[in-house]
């Protein structure tokens, strides 16, 4: 059965990912079709407060922070920019909610769901795999749950988010055009742990 949004960037790699994953060491999988909406707004303006009320949590205001509210994740990308992640098929309702709360104030609400996919890297060796190509300190003291960063992984721009530390679980939010490259790099980096 065809997906309602077409084919995910890594659908052709699903079998390869399954063969090169070991749940007791490291697992690499795509989380396709996640709703992704980019928000630009002055967080100190009236619209910032209305948006917080509309989504059920204030917009995170610390660099690299993530707020969870209901089925939404709100990632801080900059002083006036956030990425909201939701369940598949919710991008339009997210846009409507944000646009209504924004009202006539200066800002932007853009559905970027088709621009990126999410690659999940999890398992006891996930941090070691990512450390092979990422300059960030991924130790839980520095980069624990609900932390995110725009960074490079193997020279590809990604948004990296820590989902959990026990066992380690990370999401790589990567442009669709780089998804296969990043996946192939991850498979190679994880080879020593998968056996």
Short mmCIF file of C-alpha atoms in Angstrom, two decimals:
data_model
loop_
_atom_site.label_atom_id
_atom_site.label_comp_id
_atom_site.label_asym_id
_atom_site.label_seq_id
_atom_site.Cartn_x
_atom_site.Cartn_y
_atom_site.Cartn_z
CA UNK A 1 0.00 0.00 0.00
CA UNK A 2 1.40 3.41 -0.98
CA UNK A 3 2.01 6.01 1.69
CA UNK A 4 -0.28 9.06 1.48
CA UNK A 5 2.76 11.34 1.17
CA UNK A 6 4.64 9.33 -1.43
CA UNK A 7 7.83 7.48 -0.67
CA UNK A 8 10.06 8.35 2.26
CA UNK A 9 13.69 9.28 1.49
CA UNK A 10 14.96 6.04 3.02
CA UNK A 11 12.23 3.58 2.07
CA UNK A 12 14.64 1.81 -0.30
CA UNK A 13 17.13 1.42 2.59
CA UNK A 14 14.69 -0.14 5.11
CA UNK A 15 15.99 -3.68 4.59
CA UNK A 16 19.61 -2.54 4.69
CA UNK A 17 19.00 -0.66 7.94
CA UNK A 18 17.39 -3.72 9.50
CA UNK A 19 20.33 -5.95 8.48
CA UNK A 20 22.88 -3.47 9.86
CA UNK A 21 21.23 -2.95 13.23
CA UNK A 22 21.72 -4.87 16.44
CA UNK A 23 19.25 -3.89 19.19
CA UNK A 24 21.77 -4.84 21.90
CA UNK A 25 24.39 -2.48 20.39
CA UNK A 26 23.04 0.09 17.93
CA UNK A 27 19.85 0.44 15.91
CA UNK A 28 19.45 2.78 12.93
CA UNK A 29 15.94 3.42 11.60
CA UNK A 30 14.00 6.07 9.72
CA UNK A 31 11.09 7.85 11.40
CA UNK A 32 9.33 8.90 8.17
CA UNK A 33 6.57 11.41 7.55
CA UNK A 34 6.88 13.29 10.83
CA UNK A 35 5.06 16.63 10.65
CA UNK A 36 7.62 19.45 10.77
CA UNK A 37 6.72 23.13 10.98
CA UNK A 38 9.24 25.95 11.18
CA UNK A 39 8.20 28.95 13.29
CA UNK A 40 9.77 32.41 13.29
CA UNK A 41 8.39 34.94 15.77
CA UNK A 42 9.55 37.41 18.42
CA UNK A 43 9.22 35.33 21.61
CA UNK A 44 8.81 38.49 23.70
CA UNK A 45 5.91 39.77 21.61
CA UNK A 46 2.24 39.13 22.22
CA UNK A 47 2.21 36.46 19.51
CA UNK A 48 4.86 34.44 21.35
CA UNK A 49 2.59 34.25 24.39
CA UNK A 50 -0.46 33.39 22.30
CA UNK A 51 1.47 30.62 20.55
CA UNK A 52 2.55 29.20 23.91
CA UNK A 53 -1.07 29.15 25.06
CA UNK A 54 -2.21 27.56 21.78
CA UNK A 55 0.30 24.70 21.90
CA UNK A 56 0.14 24.18 25.67
CA UNK A 57 3.71 25.23 26.55
CA UNK A 58 5.83 28.33 26.27
CA UNK A 59 8.37 28.35 23.44
CA UNK A 60 11.76 27.21 24.76
CA UNK A 61 14.06 30.18 25.25
CA UNK A 62 17.39 28.54 26.07
CA UNK A 63 19.78 27.59 23.27
CA UNK A 64 19.44 23.94 22.34
CA UNK A 65 16.44 23.26 24.54
CA UNK A 66 13.44 21.10 23.64
CA UNK A 67 9.95 21.32 25.10
CA UNK A 68 7.49 18.42 24.95
CA UNK A 69 3.80 19.23 25.02
CA UNK A 70 1.22 16.58 24.21
CA UNK A 71 2.25 15.05 20.88
CA UNK A 72 4.48 18.01 19.97
CA UNK A 73 8.20 18.55 20.33
CA UNK A 74 9.37 22.16 20.10
CA UNK A 75 13.07 22.55 19.31
CA UNK A 76 14.93 25.85 19.87
CA UNK A 77 16.89 26.64 16.69
CA UNK A 78 17.66 30.30 17.31
CA UNK A 79 16.54 33.35 19.30
CA UNK A 80 13.44 33.70 17.11
CA UNK A 81 13.21 30.27 15.42
CA UNK A 82 11.76 26.92 16.46
CA UNK A 83 11.05 23.61 14.77
CA UNK A 84 7.84 21.90 15.85
CA UNK A 85 7.60 18.13 15.33
CA UNK A 86 4.30 16.27 15.44
CA UNK A 87 2.61 13.08 14.38
CA UNK A 88 2.29 12.20 10.72
CA UNK A 89 -0.54 14.11 9.06
CA UNK A 90 -0.70 16.93 11.61
CA UNK A 91 1.35 19.59 9.78
CA UNK A 92 -1.70 21.40 8.41
CA UNK A 93 -3.42 21.63 11.78
CA UNK A 94 -0.14 22.73 13.39
CA UNK A 95 0.19 25.47 10.76
CA UNK A 96 -3.40 26.59 11.33
CA UNK A 97 -2.93 26.74 15.11
CA UNK A 98 0.33 28.69 14.84
CA UNK A 99 -0.91 31.05 12.13
CA UNK A 100 -4.05 31.87 14.10
CA UNK A 101 -2.00 32.59 17.23
CA UNK A 102 0.50 34.65 15.21
CA UNK A 103 -2.31 36.83 13.92
CA UNK A 104 -1.11 40.03 12.25
CA UNK A 105 2.23 40.15 14.04
CA UNK A 106 5.49 39.78 12.14
CA UNK A 107 6.54 36.14 11.85
CA UNK A 108 6.43 33.05 9.67
CA UNK A 109 4.91 29.58 9.86
CA UNK A 110 6.17 27.15 7.20
CA UNK A 111 5.52 23.43 6.69
CA UNK A 112 8.98 21.91 6.12
CA UNK A 113 7.90 18.26 6.46
CA UNK A 114 8.93 17.33 2.92
CA UNK A 115 12.34 18.96 3.34
CA UNK A 116 13.71 16.55 5.96
CA UNK A 117 13.40 13.08 7.37
CA UNK A 118 14.36 11.74 10.77
CA UNK A 119 16.93 9.02 11.36
CA UNK A 120 16.88 7.46 14.81
CA UNK A 121 20.15 6.11 16.21
CA UNK A 122 19.62 4.21 19.45
CA UNK A 123 21.14 1.54 21.64
CA UNK A 124 24.07 1.26 24.05
CA UNK A 125 26.64 2.19 21.36
CA UNK A 126 24.66 5.01 19.72
CA UNK A 127 26.75 7.77 21.30
CA UNK A 128 30.02 6.15 20.17
CA UNK A 129 28.75 5.83 16.60
CA UNK A 130 27.73 9.49 16.45
CA UNK A 131 30.98 10.63 18.08
CA UNK A 132 32.86 9.26 15.06
CA UNK A 133 31.50 12.08 12.89
CA UNK A 134 30.17 14.77 15.24
CA UNK A 135 32.32 17.30 17.11
CA UNK A 136 29.75 17.87 19.88
CA UNK A 137 30.27 16.48 23.35
CA UNK A 138 27.40 13.98 23.50
CA UNK A 139 28.00 12.90 27.09
CA UNK A 140 24.71 13.11 29.03
CA UNK A 141 26.16 15.83 31.29
CA UNK A 142 26.52 18.07 28.23
CA UNK A 143 23.87 16.77 25.84
CA UNK A 144 21.14 14.98 27.72
CA UNK A 145 17.45 14.36 27.02
CA UNK A 146 15.52 17.21 25.46
CA UNK A 147 18.63 18.89 24.07
CA UNK A 148 19.13 19.73 20.41
CA UNK A 149 21.78 21.34 18.23
CA UNK A 150 22.31 22.26 14.62
CA UNK A 151 25.61 20.62 13.78
CA UNK A 152 27.58 18.61 11.25
CA UNK A 153 27.65 14.84 11.14
CA UNK A 154 30.17 13.48 8.64
CA UNK A 155 30.10 16.91 6.92
CA UNK A 156 26.32 16.87 6.50
CA UNK A 157 24.20 19.49 8.24
CA UNK A 158 21.77 17.93 10.71
CA UNK A 159 19.63 18.88 13.66
CA UNK A 160 20.65 16.45 16.39
CA UNK A 161 18.28 15.80 19.27
CA UNK A 162 18.83 13.60 22.32
CA UNK A 163 15.67 11.64 23.06
CA UNK A 164 16.95 9.58 25.99
CA UNK A 165 20.16 8.45 27.68
CA UNK A 166 19.12 5.01 28.98
CA UNK A 167 19.54 3.50 26.52
CA UNK A 168 20.93 6.34 24.39
CA UNK A 169 18.55 7.46 21.68
CA UNK A 170 19.08 10.30 19.22
CA UNK A 171 17.17 11.76 16.32
CA UNK A 172 19.02 13.14 13.32
CA UNK A 173 16.78 15.53 11.41
CA UNK A 174 18.41 15.61 8.01
CA UNK A 175 17.57 17.03 4.59
CA UNK A 176 16.01 14.44 2.32
CA UNK A 177 18.80 14.97 -0.22
CA UNK A 178 21.44 13.98 2.38
CA UNK A 179 19.49 11.14 4.02
CA UNK A 180 21.05 8.29 2.03
CA UNK A 181 24.57 9.66 2.48
CA UNK A 182 24.08 10.02 6.25
CA UNK A 183 22.51 6.55 6.46
CA UNK A 184 25.39 4.94 4.57
CA UNK A 185 27.87 6.75 6.83
CA UNK A 186 26.01 5.56 9.95
CA UNK A 187 25.97 1.95 8.72
CA UNK A 188 29.72 2.11 8.16
CA UNK A 189 30.35 3.81 11.53
CA UNK A 190 28.23 1.22 13.34
CA UNK A 191 29.81 -1.82 11.67
CA UNK A 192 32.21 -2.58 14.54
CA UNK A 193 29.32 -2.62 17.02
CA UNK A 194 26.89 -4.66 14.92
CA UNK A 195 29.33 -7.46 14.09
#
